Coordinates of C-alpha atoms in Angstrom, one line a residue:
M1 CA -7.3 9.6 18.1
M2 CA -5.5 10.4 14.9
T3 CA -1.8 10.8 14.5
I4 CA -0.7 12.4 11.2
R5 CA 2.5 11.4 9.5
K6 CA 3.4 14.1 7.0
A7 CA 4.9 13.1 3.7
N8 CA 8.0 15.3 4.3
E9 CA 8.7 13.5 7.6
R10 CA 9.2 10.1 6.0
G11 CA 12.5 8.4 5.4
H12 CA 14.1 9.0 2.1
A13 CA 16.6 7.2 -0.1
D14 CA 17.8 8.3 -3.5
H15 CA 19.9 5.7 -5.3
G16 CA 19.7 7.4 -8.7
W17 CA 17.7 4.6 -10.4
L18 CA 15.4 4.4 -7.3
N19 CA 13.9 7.3 -5.4
S20 CA 12.0 6.0 -2.4
Y21 CA 10.1 7.4 0.5
H22 CA 9.6 5.2 3.6
T23 CA 6.5 5.7 5.8
F24 CA 8.0 3.2 8.3
S25 CA 11.5 2.1 9.1
F26 CA 13.0 0.3 6.2
A27 CA 16.6 -0.7 5.1
N28 CA 19.0 2.0 6.2
Y29 CA 16.2 4.3 7.5
H30 CA 15.4 3.6 11.2
D31 CA 13.0 5.5 13.4
P32 CA 11.9 3.7 16.6
R33 CA 8.7 5.8 16.6
W34 CA 7.7 4.4 13.2
M35 CA 8.4 0.7 13.0
G36 CA 5.0 0.0 11.5
F37 CA 1.4 0.3 12.6
R38 CA -0.3 -2.8 14.0
T39 CA 0.3 -5.5 11.3
L40 CA 1.1 -3.0 8.6
R41 CA 4.9 -3.0 8.3
V42 CA 6.0 -1.2 5.1
I43 CA 4.6 1.5 2.8
N44 CA 7.3 2.5 0.4
D45 CA 6.5 5.2 -2.2
D46 CA 8.9 4.2 -5.0
R47 CA 9.9 5.8 -8.3
V48 CA 12.1 3.6 -10.5
A49 CA 13.9 5.0 -13.6
A50 CA 13.4 3.7 -17.1
G51 CA 15.0 0.3 -17.7
A52 CA 15.9 -0.1 -14.0
G53 CA 14.5 -2.2 -11.2
F54 CA 14.9 -4.7 -8.4
G55 CA 16.9 -7.8 -9.4
E56 CA 15.8 -11.3 -8.3
H57 CA 15.8 -11.5 -4.5
P58 CA 14.1 -13.6 -1.8
H59 CA 11.3 -12.9 0.7
R60 CA 9.6 -15.1 3.2
D61 CA 6.7 -14.8 5.7
M62 CA 5.4 -11.5 4.5
E63 CA 2.2 -10.4 2.6
I64 CA 3.4 -8.1 -0.2
I65 CA 1.1 -5.8 -2.2
S66 CA 2.1 -3.4 -5.0
Y67 CA -0.1 -0.7 -6.5
V68 CA 1.0 1.1 -9.6
L69 CA 0.2 4.8 -9.9
E70 CA 2.1 5.7 -13.1
G71 CA 4.1 3.8 -15.7
A72 CA 4.4 0.0 -15.7
L73 CA 6.0 -2.6 -13.5
E74 CA 7.2 -6.0 -14.8
H75 CA 6.9 -8.8 -12.2
K76 CA 8.5 -12.2 -12.3
D77 CA 8.7 -14.8 -9.5
S78 CA 9.8 -18.4 -8.7
M79 CA 6.1 -19.5 -8.7
G80 CA 6.1 -19.0 -12.5
N81 CA 4.2 -15.7 -12.6
G82 CA 5.2 -13.1 -15.1
R83 CA 3.1 -10.0 -15.6
I84 CA 3.3 -6.3 -16.4
I85 CA 1.3 -4.3 -13.8
K86 CA -0.2 -1.1 -15.0
P87 CA -1.8 2.0 -13.3
G88 CA -4.8 1.1 -11.2
E89 CA -3.7 -2.5 -10.8
F90 CA -2.8 -4.3 -7.5
Q91 CA -0.5 -7.2 -7.3
Y92 CA -0.2 -9.5 -4.3
M93 CA 2.4 -12.1 -3.3
A94 CA 2.3 -14.2 -0.1
A95 CA 6.0 -15.0 0.4
G96 CA 5.2 -17.7 2.9
T97 CA 7.9 -20.4 3.0
G98 CA 10.0 -18.5 0.5
V99 CA 9.8 -16.8 -2.9
L100 CA 12.2 -15.3 -5.3
H101 CA 11.0 -12.4 -7.4
S102 CA 12.1 -9.4 -9.5
E103 CA 10.4 -6.1 -10.3
Y104 CA 11.5 -4.0 -13.3
N105 CA 10.5 -0.9 -15.2
P106 CA 10.1 -2.2 -18.8
S107 CA 9.9 1.2 -20.3
K108 CA 12.9 2.7 -22.0
K109 CA 11.7 6.3 -21.5
E110 CA 9.3 6.7 -18.6
P111 CA 9.7 6.1 -14.9
V112 CA 7.3 3.9 -12.9
H113 CA 5.7 5.2 -9.7
F114 CA 4.2 2.6 -7.3
L115 CA 3.5 1.8 -3.7
Q116 CA 5.1 -1.3 -2.1
I117 CA 3.2 -2.5 1.0
W118 CA 4.1 -5.2 3.4
I119 CA 1.7 -6.7 6.0
Q120 CA 2.8 -9.2 8.6
P121 CA 1.0 -12.6 8.1
D122 CA -1.0 -14.2 10.9
R123 CA 1.2 -17.3 10.8
A124 CA 4.5 -18.4 9.4
G125 CA 5.2 -21.0 6.8
T126 CA 2.2 -20.6 4.6
K127 CA 2.2 -21.8 1.0
P128 CA 3.4 -19.0 -1.4
A129 CA 0.6 -17.4 -3.4
Y130 CA -0.1 -14.8 -6.0
G131 CA -3.0 -12.6 -6.9
E132 CA -4.1 -9.5 -8.8
K133 CA -7.0 -7.0 -8.7
V134 CA -7.7 -4.4 -11.4
C135 CA -9.2 -1.0 -10.2
S136 CA -8.2 1.2 -13.1
T137 CA -11.9 1.9 -13.8
A138 CA -13.1 2.0 -10.2
E139 CA -15.9 4.5 -9.7
P140 CA -15.0 7.7 -7.7
G141 CA -16.7 8.3 -4.5
R142 CA -16.9 4.7 -3.2
L143 CA -14.8 2.3 -1.2
N144 CA -13.4 -0.7 -3.1
L145 CA -12.3 -3.7 -1.1
I146 CA -8.9 -4.7 -2.5
A147 CA -7.6 -7.4 0.0
S148 CA -9.1 -9.2 3.0
K149 CA -8.8 -12.3 5.1
S150 CA -12.1 -13.6 3.8
G151 CA -11.7 -12.7 0.1
L152 CA -15.1 -11.0 0.3
D153 CA -16.6 -9.3 -2.8
G154 CA -13.8 -10.6 -5.0
S155 CA -11.0 -9.1 -3.0
I156 CA -7.6 -10.7 -2.8
R157 CA -7.5 -13.2 0.0
I158 CA -4.6 -12.6 2.3
N159 CA -3.1 -14.2 5.4
Q160 CA -4.0 -11.6 7.9
D161 CA -7.1 -10.0 9.5
A162 CA -6.7 -6.8 7.6
D163 CA -8.9 -5.1 5.0
L164 CA -7.3 -2.9 2.4
W165 CA -9.7 -0.4 0.7
L166 CA -9.2 1.9 -2.2
A167 CA -11.1 5.2 -2.6
K168 CA -10.9 7.4 -5.7
F169 CA -12.1 11.0 -5.8
G170 CA -13.0 13.5 -8.5
D171 CA -14.1 17.0 -7.6
S172 CA -16.5 16.6 -4.7
E173 CA -16.9 12.9 -3.8
S174 CA -16.8 11.7 -0.3
V175 CA -16.8 8.3 1.5
T176 CA -17.5 7.1 5.0
H177 CA -15.9 4.0 6.7
E178 CA -17.3 2.7 10.0
L179 CA -14.5 1.5 12.4
R180 CA -15.5 -1.1 15.0
P181 CA -14.4 -0.4 18.6
D182 CA -11.7 -3.1 18.5
R183 CA -10.2 -2.0 15.2
H184 CA -7.6 0.5 14.0
A185 CA -6.9 2.1 10.7
W186 CA -4.1 3.5 8.7
V187 CA -4.9 6.0 5.9
H188 CA -2.4 6.7 3.2
V189 CA -2.9 9.4 0.5
A190 CA -1.6 7.9 -2.7
E191 CA -2.4 10.9 -4.9
G192 CA -3.9 14.4 -4.6
D193 CA -5.5 16.2 -1.7
V194 CA -8.2 15.0 0.7
R195 CA -9.8 15.7 4.1
L196 CA -10.0 13.1 6.8
N197 CA -12.6 14.0 9.4
G198 CA -12.1 17.6 8.3
K199 CA -8.2 17.5 8.5
P200 CA -6.4 18.4 5.2
L201 CA -4.0 15.8 3.8
S202 CA -1.8 15.7 0.7
A203 CA -0.1 13.0 -1.3
G204 CA 2.3 10.9 0.8
D205 CA 0.6 11.8 4.1
G206 CA -0.4 9.0 6.4
V207 CA -2.6 8.8 9.5
A208 CA -2.7 6.3 12.3
V209 CA -6.3 6.0 13.7
S210 CA -7.4 4.4 16.9
Q211 CA -10.4 4.9 19.2
E212 CA -12.5 6.4 16.3
T213 CA -15.8 5.1 15.1
K214 CA -16.2 6.9 11.8
L215 CA -13.8 8.0 9.1
E216 CA -15.1 10.5 6.6
L217 CA -12.9 11.1 3.6
A218 CA -13.6 13.9 1.1
G219 CA -11.6 14.7 -2.1
D220 CA -10.3 18.1 -3.0
G221 CA -10.0 17.4 -6.7
K222 CA -8.6 14.2 -8.2
A223 CA -7.2 11.9 -5.5
Q224 CA -6.6 8.4 -4.4
V225 CA -6.5 7.0 -0.8
L226 CA -5.6 3.6 0.6
L227 CA -7.4 2.7 3.9
F228 CA -6.2 -0.2 6.0
D229 CA -8.7 -1.6 8.6
L230 CA -6.5 -3.5 11.1
N231 CA -7.0 -5.6 14.2

């Protein structure tokens, strides 16, 4: 069973400096039908104007992943991390017992476009942690494991039984993901146009998947997809 969440059905907030689309309920946007999917709680599609950003603010007991699509994002946190994240790079922060952080667009001219993802941890009160993974040169037509509970294949180790995969596509590449009977998936199209089991999808679209055994993704030109394999 696949339930498609079209990009134009998402919540939307335009604050001038921030233009954000919410796949799931977030801040002032509330839809009881879309409170998250399994342990996946937030996918915000954010564009931040030049020189603007999120000032220092707290988080706790949440797994937070950011993926930059265009521009650059400057991260600072109370663990002492400071880094400018560029296109094709993932940044992870386990908020655990509590973290302060800020996210800014360091450019004076260009906006930054990135995805902010929250996953509920499997337990509260973990030690805050930080991680990164660079996929700017990832080969099209294959699944790249970005984050997992086990840290397999150099993926970021997170506090939840959830696997996050990235697939990039050129003109005609395709990938297949086998889904175990007790697992579910969320597919988010980050860029471009793809087909999921033959169904056309565009940038910003999401799909909730349950009771399926195989996911076949094919690109229609340049595209990027995030695939969450969830318990």
